[in-house]
JSON list of C-alpha atoms in Angstrom, two decimals:
[
{"chain": "O", "resi": 141, "resn": "MET", "atom": "CA", "xyz": [117.09, 115.91, 98.92]},
{"chain": "O", "resi": 142, "resn": "GLN", "atom": "CA", "xyz": [115.74, 115.86, 102.72]},
{"chain": "O", "resi": 143, "resn": "ILE", "atom": "CA", "xyz": [113.39, 112.68, 103.35]},
{"chain": "O", "resi": 144, "resn": "LEU", "atom": "CA", "xyz": [111.84, 111.02, 106.27]},
{"chain": "O", "resi": 145, "resn": "GLN", "atom": "CA", "xyz": [114.13, 108.37, 107.16]},
{"chain": "O", "resi": 146, "resn": "LYS", "atom": "CA", "xyz": [112.70, 104.87, 107.91]},
{"chain": "O", "resi": 147, "resn": "ILE", "atom": "CA", "xyz": [113.48, 105.22, 112.02]},
{"chain": "O", "resi": 148, "resn": "GLN", "atom": "CA", "xyz": [111.68, 108.68, 111.32]},
{"chain": "O", "resi": 149, "resn": "ILE", "atom": "CA", "xyz": [108.55, 107.09, 109.95]},
{"chain": "O", "resi": 150, "resn": "GLU", "atom": "CA", "xyz": [108.04, 104.88, 112.45]},
{"chain": "O", "resi": 151, "resn": "LYS", "atom": "CA", "xyz": [108.59, 107.39, 115.39]},
{"chain": "O", "resi": 152, "resn": "ILE", "atom": "CA", "xyz": [105.92, 109.23, 113.89]},
{"chain": "O", "resi": 153, "resn": "GLU", "atom": "CA", "xyz": [103.73, 106.24, 113.52]},
{"chain": "O", "resi": 154, "resn": "ASN", "atom": "CA", "xyz": [104.00, 105.79, 117.09]},
{"chain": "O", "resi": 155, "resn": "ILE", "atom": "CA", "xyz": [103.25, 109.10, 118.17]},
{"chain": "O", "resi": 156, "resn": "LEU", "atom": "CA", "xyz": [100.23, 109.02, 115.90]},
{"chain": "O", "resi": 157, "resn": "GLY", "atom": "CA", "xyz": [99.41, 104.98, 116.76]},
{"chain": "O", "resi": 158, "resn": "TYR", "atom": "CA", "xyz": [98.81, 104.75, 113.55]},
{"chain": "O", "resi": 159, "resn": "ASN", "atom": "CA", "xyz": [100.43, 102.58, 110.99]},
{"chain": "O", "resi": 160, "resn": "PHE", "atom": "CA", "xyz": [100.37, 103.95, 107.27]},
{"chain": "O", "resi": 161, "resn": "ILE", "atom": "CA", "xyz": [100.07, 101.25, 104.91]},
{"chain": "O", "resi": 162, "resn": "ASP", "atom": "CA", "xyz": [101.23, 103.65, 102.02]},
{"chain": "O", "resi": 163, "resn": "LYS", "atom": "CA", "xyz": [104.36, 105.28, 104.00]},
{"chain": "O", "resi": 164, "resn": "SER", "atom": "CA", "xyz": [104.61, 108.15, 100.92]},
{"chain": "O", "resi": 165, "resn": "ILE", "atom": "CA", "xyz": [101.16, 109.47, 101.82]},
{"chain": "O", "resi": 166, "resn": "LEU", "atom": "CA", "xyz": [102.87, 109.90, 105.61]},
{"chain": "O", "resi": 167, "resn": "ILE", "atom": "CA", "xyz": [105.74, 111.93, 103.55]},
{"chain": "O", "resi": 168, "resn": "LYS", "atom": "CA", "xyz": [103.77, 113.81, 101.92]},
{"chain": "O", "resi": 169, "resn": "ALA", "atom": "CA", "xyz": [101.44, 115.16, 105.20]},
{"chain": "O", "resi": 170, "resn": "PHE", "atom": "CA", "xyz": [105.10, 116.35, 106.58]},
{"chain": "O", "resi": 171, "resn": "THR", "atom": "CA", "xyz": [106.05, 117.89, 103.20]},
{"chain": "O", "resi": 172, "resn": "HIS", "atom": "CA", "xyz": [106.15, 121.47, 103.24]},
{"chain": "O", "resi": 173, "resn": "SER", "atom": "CA", "xyz": [105.04, 123.82, 99.87]},
{"chain": "O", "resi": 174, "resn": "THR", "atom": "CA", "xyz": [109.23, 125.18, 100.40]},
{"chain": "O", "resi": 175, "resn": "PHE", "atom": "CA", "xyz": [110.56, 121.49, 100.12]},
{"chain": "O", "resi": 176, "resn": "ALA", "atom": "CA", "xyz": [107.92, 120.79, 97.26]},
{"chain": "O", "resi": 177, "resn": "ASN", "atom": "CA", "xyz": [109.14, 123.70, 94.83]},
{"chain": "O", "resi": 178, "resn": "GLU", "atom": "CA", "xyz": [112.34, 123.43, 95.44]},
{"chain": "O", "resi": 179, "resn": "HIS", "atom": "CA", "xyz": [112.04, 119.80, 94.26]},
{"chain": "O", "resi": 180, "resn": "GLY", "atom": "CA", "xyz": [109.34, 119.57, 91.53]},
{"chain": "O", "resi": 181, "resn": "ILE", "atom": "CA", "xyz": [107.13, 117.30, 94.07]},
{"chain": "O", "resi": 182, "resn": "ASP", "atom": "CA", "xyz": [103.70, 118.04, 95.34]},
{"chain": "O", "resi": 183, "resn": "SER", "atom": "CA", "xyz": [103.16, 119.61, 99.11]},
{"chain": "O", "resi": 184, "resn": "ASN", "atom": "CA", "xyz": [100.99, 118.44, 102.26]},
{"chain": "O", "resi": 185, "resn": "GLU", "atom": "CA", "xyz": [98.75, 121.63, 100.82]},
{"chain": "O", "resi": 186, "resn": "LYS", "atom": "CA", "xyz": [96.00, 119.40, 98.97]},
{"chain": "O", "resi": 187, "resn": "LEU", "atom": "CA", "xyz": [96.28, 117.10, 102.24]},
{"chain": "O", "resi": 188, "resn": "GLU", "atom": "CA", "xyz": [95.87, 119.84, 104.23]},
{"chain": "O", "resi": 189, "resn": "PHE", "atom": "CA", "xyz": [92.82, 120.98, 102.43]},
{"chain": "O", "resi": 190, "resn": "LEU", "atom": "CA", "xyz": [91.21, 117.73, 102.89]},
{"chain": "O", "resi": 191, "resn": "GLY", "atom": "CA", "xyz": [91.78, 117.03, 106.61]},
{"chain": "O", "resi": 192, "resn": "ASP", "atom": "CA", "xyz": [90.46, 120.32, 107.74]},
{"chain": "O", "resi": 193, "resn": "SER", "atom": "CA", "xyz": [86.93, 119.28, 106.27]},
{"chain": "O", "resi": 194, "resn": "VAL", "atom": "CA", "xyz": [87.31, 115.79, 107.61]},
{"chain": "O", "resi": 195, "resn": "LEU", "atom": "CA", "xyz": [88.92, 117.00, 111.07]},
{"chain": "O", "resi": 196, "resn": "GLY", "atom": "CA", "xyz": [85.67, 119.24, 111.09]},
{"chain": "O", "resi": 197, "resn": "PHE", "atom": "CA", "xyz": [83.47, 116.17, 110.30]},
{"chain": "O", "resi": 198, "resn": "VAL", "atom": "CA", "xyz": [84.88, 113.91, 112.76]},
{"chain": "O", "resi": 199, "resn": "VAL", "atom": "CA", "xyz": [84.77, 116.49, 115.90]},
{"chain": "O", "resi": 200, "resn": "SER", "atom": "CA", "xyz": [80.94, 117.46, 114.48]},
{"chain": "O", "resi": 201, "resn": "THR", "atom": "CA", "xyz": [79.89, 113.92, 115.07]},
{"chain": "O", "resi": 202, "resn": "MET", "atom": "CA", "xyz": [82.06, 113.55, 118.05]},
{"chain": "O", "resi": 203, "resn": "LEU", "atom": "CA", "xyz": [80.02, 116.60, 119.81]},
{"chain": "O", "resi": 204, "resn": "TYR", "atom": "CA", "xyz": [76.77, 114.94, 118.00]},
{"chain": "O", "resi": 205, "resn": "ASP", "atom": "CA", "xyz": [76.91, 111.72, 119.71]},
{"chain": "O", "resi": 206, "resn": "ARG", "atom": "CA", "xyz": [76.97, 113.90, 123.04]},
{"chain": "O", "resi": 207, "resn": "ASP", "atom": "CA", "xyz": [73.28, 114.26, 122.67]},
{"chain": "O", "resi": 208, "resn": "LEU", "atom": "CA", "xyz": [73.42, 117.80, 122.82]},
{"chain": "O", "resi": 209, "resn": "ASN", "atom": "CA", "xyz": [70.18, 119.79, 121.60]},
{"chain": "O", "resi": 210, "resn": "ASP", "atom": "CA", "xyz": [72.14, 123.31, 120.95]},
{"chain": "O", "resi": 211, "resn": "GLU", "atom": "CA", "xyz": [73.36, 123.98, 117.58]},
{"chain": "O", "resi": 212, "resn": "GLU", "atom": "CA", "xyz": [75.04, 126.91, 118.98]},
{"chain": "O", "resi": 213, "resn": "VAL", "atom": "CA", "xyz": [76.65, 125.28, 122.12]},
{"chain": "O", "resi": 214, "resn": "LEU", "atom": "CA", "xyz": [77.65, 122.63, 119.28]},
{"chain": "O", "resi": 215, "resn": "THR", "atom": "CA", "xyz": [79.11, 125.39, 117.08]},
{"chain": "O", "resi": 216, "resn": "VAL", "atom": "CA", "xyz": [80.96, 127.05, 119.28]},
{"chain": "O", "resi": 217, "resn": "ALA", "atom": "CA", "xyz": [82.46, 123.96, 120.83]},
{"chain": "O", "resi": 218, "resn": "ARG", "atom": "CA", "xyz": [83.54, 122.29, 117.40]},
{"chain": "O", "resi": 219, "resn": "SER", "atom": "CA", "xyz": [85.26, 125.48, 117.07]},
{"chain": "O", "resi": 220, "resn": "LYS", "atom": "CA", "xyz": [87.28, 125.88, 120.10]},
{"chain": "O", "resi": 221, "resn": "ILE", "atom": "CA", "xyz": [88.16, 122.34, 119.10]},
{"chain": "O", "resi": 222, "resn": "VAL", "atom": "CA", "xyz": [89.26, 122.79, 115.32]},
{"chain": "O", "resi": 223, "resn": "GLU", "atom": "CA", "xyz": [90.73, 126.31, 115.95]},
{"chain": "O", "resi": 224, "resn": "ASN", "atom": "CA", "xyz": [94.36, 126.93, 114.58]},
{"chain": "O", "resi": 225, "resn": "GLU", "atom": "CA", "xyz": [95.99, 127.51, 118.16]},
{"chain": "O", "resi": 226, "resn": "ASN", "atom": "CA", "xyz": [94.96, 124.45, 119.27]},
{"chain": "O", "resi": 227, "resn": "LEU", "atom": "CA", "xyz": [95.88, 122.33, 116.64]},
{"chain": "O", "resi": 228, "resn": "GLN", "atom": "CA", "xyz": [99.27, 124.09, 116.85]},
{"chain": "O", "resi": 229, "resn": "THR", "atom": "CA", "xyz": [99.61, 123.05, 120.78]},
{"chain": "O", "resi": 230, "resn": "LYS", "atom": "CA", "xyz": [98.96, 119.42, 119.26]},
{"chain": "O", "resi": 231, "resn": "VAL", "atom": "CA", "xyz": [101.28, 119.36, 117.19]},
{"chain": "O", "resi": 232, "resn": "ASP", "atom": "CA", "xyz": [103.72, 121.10, 119.99]},
{"chain": "O", "resi": 233, "resn": "GLU", "atom": "CA", "xyz": [102.88, 118.61, 122.49]},
{"chain": "O", "resi": 234, "resn": "LEU", "atom": "CA", "xyz": [103.37, 115.46, 120.20]},
{"chain": "O", "resi": 235, "resn": "GLY", "atom": "CA", "xyz": [106.45, 116.54, 118.68]},
{"chain": "O", "resi": 236, "resn": "LEU", "atom": "CA", "xyz": [105.38, 116.64, 115.10]},
{"chain": "O", "resi": 237, "resn": "ILE", "atom": "CA", "xyz": [107.26, 119.55, 113.95]},
{"chain": "O", "resi": 238, "resn": "GLU", "atom": "CA", "xyz": [110.74, 118.03, 113.82]},
{"chain": "O", "resi": 239, "resn": "PHE", "atom": "CA", "xyz": [110.08, 115.97, 111.48]},
{"chain": "O", "resi": 240, "resn": "LEU", "atom": "CA", "xyz": [108.55, 118.34, 108.70]},
{"chain": "O", "resi": 241, "resn": "ILE", "atom": "CA", "xyz": [110.36, 118.41, 105.55]},
{"chain": "O", "resi": 242, "resn": "TYR", "atom": "CA", "xyz": [111.13, 122.50, 104.41]},
{"chain": "O", "resi": 243, "resn": "GLY", "atom": "CA", "xyz": [112.92, 123.84, 101.88]},
{"chain": "O", "resi": 244, "resn": "LYS", "atom": "CA", "xyz": [116.22, 125.81, 102.25]},
{"chain": "O", "resi": 245, "resn": "CYS", "atom": "CA", "xyz": [114.40, 129.44, 102.16]},
{"chain": "O", "resi": 246, "resn": "PHE", "atom": "CA", "xyz": [112.51, 128.00, 105.26]},
{"chain": "O", "resi": 247, "resn": "ASP", "atom": "CA", "xyz": [114.48, 128.91, 108.24]},
{"chain": "O", "resi": 248, "resn": "LYS", "atom": "CA", "xyz": [112.57, 126.51, 110.92]},
{"chain": "O", "resi": 249, "resn": "LYS", "atom": "CA", "xyz": [114.15, 128.03, 113.74]},
{"chain": "O", "resi": 250, "resn": "LYS", "atom": "CA", "xyz": [113.29, 131.90, 112.72]},
{"chain": "O", "resi": 251, "resn": "ASP", "atom": "CA", "xyz": [110.61, 131.63, 110.60]},
{"chain": "O", "resi": 252, "resn": "LEU", "atom": "CA", "xyz": [108.30, 128.99, 111.52]},
{"chain": "O", "resi": 253, "resn": "LYS", "atom": "CA", "xyz": [104.78, 130.35, 111.73]},
{"chain": "O", "resi": 254, "resn": "GLU", "atom": "CA", "xyz": [102.21, 129.07, 114.01]},
{"chain": "O", "resi": 255, "resn": "ARG", "atom": "CA", "xyz": [99.86, 128.23, 111.08]},
{"chain": "O", "resi": 256, "resn": "VAL", "atom": "CA", "xyz": [102.39, 125.85, 109.68]},
{"chain": "O", "resi": 257, "resn": "LYS", "atom": "CA", "xyz": [102.01, 124.01, 112.65]},
{"chain": "O", "resi": 258, "resn": "ALA", "atom": "CA", "xyz": [98.34, 123.96, 112.48]},
{"chain": "O", "resi": 259, "resn": "GLY", "atom": "CA", "xyz": [98.44, 122.76, 108.61]},
{"chain": "O", "resi": 260, "resn": "LEU", "atom": "CA", "xyz": [100.67, 119.81, 109.38]},
{"chain": "O", "resi": 261, "resn": "PHE", "atom": "CA", "xyz": [98.14, 118.76, 111.89]},
{"chain": "O", "resi": 262, "resn": "GLU", "atom": "CA", "xyz": [95.60, 118.68, 109.17]},
{"chain": "O", "resi": 263, "resn": "ALA", "atom": "CA", "xyz": [97.22, 117.30, 106.80]},
{"chain": "O", "resi": 264, "resn": "ILE", "atom": "CA", "xyz": [97.96, 113.98, 108.99]},
{"chain": "O", "resi": 265, "resn": "VAL", "atom": "CA", "xyz": [94.50, 113.78, 109.53]},
{"chain": "O", "resi": 266, "resn": "GLY", "atom": "CA", "xyz": [94.03, 114.15, 105.39]},
{"chain": "O", "resi": 267, "resn": "ALA", "atom": "CA", "xyz": [96.88, 111.60, 105.38]},
{"chain": "O", "resi": 268, "resn": "VAL", "atom": "CA", "xyz": [95.14, 108.91, 107.70]},
{"chain": "O", "resi": 269, "resn": "TYR", "atom": "CA", "xyz": [92.04, 109.40, 106.08]},
{"chain": "O", "resi": 270, "resn": "LEU", "atom": "CA", "xyz": [93.27, 108.59, 102.88]},
{"chain": "O", "resi": 271, "resn": "ASP", "atom": "CA", "xyz": [94.82, 106.08, 103.81]},
{"chain": "O", "resi": 272, "resn": "GLY", "atom": "CA", "xyz": [92.98, 104.05, 106.28]},
{"chain": "O", "resi": 273, "resn": "GLY", "atom": "CA", "xyz": [89.83, 105.43, 105.55]},
{"chain": "O", "resi": 274, "resn": "LEU", "atom": "CA", "xyz": [87.22, 107.27, 108.29]},
{"chain": "O", "resi": 275, "resn": "GLU", "atom": "CA", "xyz": [87.23, 104.75, 111.31]},
{"chain": "O", "resi": 276, "resn": "ASN", "atom": "CA", "xyz": [91.14, 105.28, 111.66]},
{"chain": "O", "resi": 277, "resn": "VAL", "atom": "CA", "xyz": [90.00, 108.90, 111.58]},
{"chain": "O", "resi": 278, "resn": "LYS", "atom": "CA", "xyz": [87.79, 109.05, 114.15]},
{"chain": "O", "resi": 279, "resn": "LYS", "atom": "CA", "xyz": [90.45, 106.66, 116.22]},
{"chain": "O", "resi": 280, "resn": "PHE", "atom": "CA", "xyz": [93.01, 109.01, 115.87]},
{"chain": "O", "resi": 281, "resn": "VAL", "atom": "CA", "xyz": [91.25, 112.43, 116.71]},
{"chain": "O", "resi": 282, "resn": "VAL", "atom": "CA", "xyz": [89.82, 110.62, 119.31]},
{"chain": "O", "resi": 283, "resn": "MET", "atom": "CA", "xyz": [93.20, 109.91, 120.92]},
{"chain": "O", "resi": 284, "resn": "ILE", "atom": "CA", "xyz": [94.13, 113.45, 120.34]},
{"chain": "O", "resi": 285, "resn": "PHE", "atom": "CA", "xyz": [91.14, 115.17, 121.42]},
{"chain": "O", "resi": 286, "resn": "ASP", "atom": "CA", "xyz": [90.21, 113.58, 125.30]},
{"chain": "O", "resi": 287, "resn": "LYS", "atom": "CA", "xyz": [86.77, 113.54, 126.64]},
{"chain": "O", "resi": 288, "resn": "LYS", "atom": "CA", "xyz": [87.96, 116.37, 129.24]},
{"chain": "O", "resi": 289, "resn": "GLU", "atom": "CA", "xyz": [89.33, 118.83, 126.54]},
{"chain": "O", "resi": 290, "resn": "VAL", "atom": "CA", "xyz": [86.07, 118.13, 124.51]},
{"chain": "O", "resi": 291, "resn": "ARG", "atom": "CA", "xyz": [84.00, 119.20, 127.61]},
{"chain": "O", "resi": 292, "resn": "LYS", "atom": "CA", "xyz": [86.01, 122.01, 128.22]},
{"chain": "O", "resi": 293, "resn": "ALA", "atom": "CA", "xyz": [85.07, 123.37, 124.90]},
{"chain": "O", "resi": 294, "resn": "ILE", "atom": "CA", "xyz": [81.32, 122.44, 125.15]},
{"chain": "O", "resi": 295, "resn": "PHE", "atom": "CA", "xyz": [81.59, 124.31, 128.82]},
{"chain": "O", "resi": 296, "resn": "SER", "atom": "CA", "xyz": [83.83, 126.68, 128.31]},
{"chain": "O", "resi": 297, "resn": "LYS", "atom": "CA", "xyz": [83.24, 130.51, 129.09]},
{"chain": "O", "resi": 298, "resn": "GLY", "atom": "CA", "xyz": [81.12, 132.15, 126.42]},
{"chain": "O", "resi": 299, "resn": "ILE", "atom": "CA", "xyz": [78.48, 129.41, 126.07]},
{"chain": "O", "resi": 300, "resn": "LYS", "atom": "CA", "xyz": [74.96, 129.68, 127.34]}
]
């Protein structure tokens, strides 16, 4: 059975800038449903579900704190930051996909769909939230989405 080794967990924690109290939550975040189904364990899907909402909330709070008063600008900026393509890019930039635990029926090189990367990112957010609470998620999100990127989302083309 494929599982993350201690050294891999340490690498992931270094990349994320967060040390998990409960390493099993981190491992679950990286467990794709193909592996989970083959071994009768939980996948990262519930963490992905939770992380999607937590990420939206944290990004909304970041934007709200910028003291903008245009709901349309805030909404468009949030959607640009949390869109799947952006999350996929973050997973690629951080090199996190190499730690994905997947099943035999999932050929990582040929069949890796981009949405799996976005789901992985959301699962990580959910895992950090469950393990460390909202303040640690905020720190993580701020680290990942720097001020320049947030500013770009706010002032991108198509926003009035």
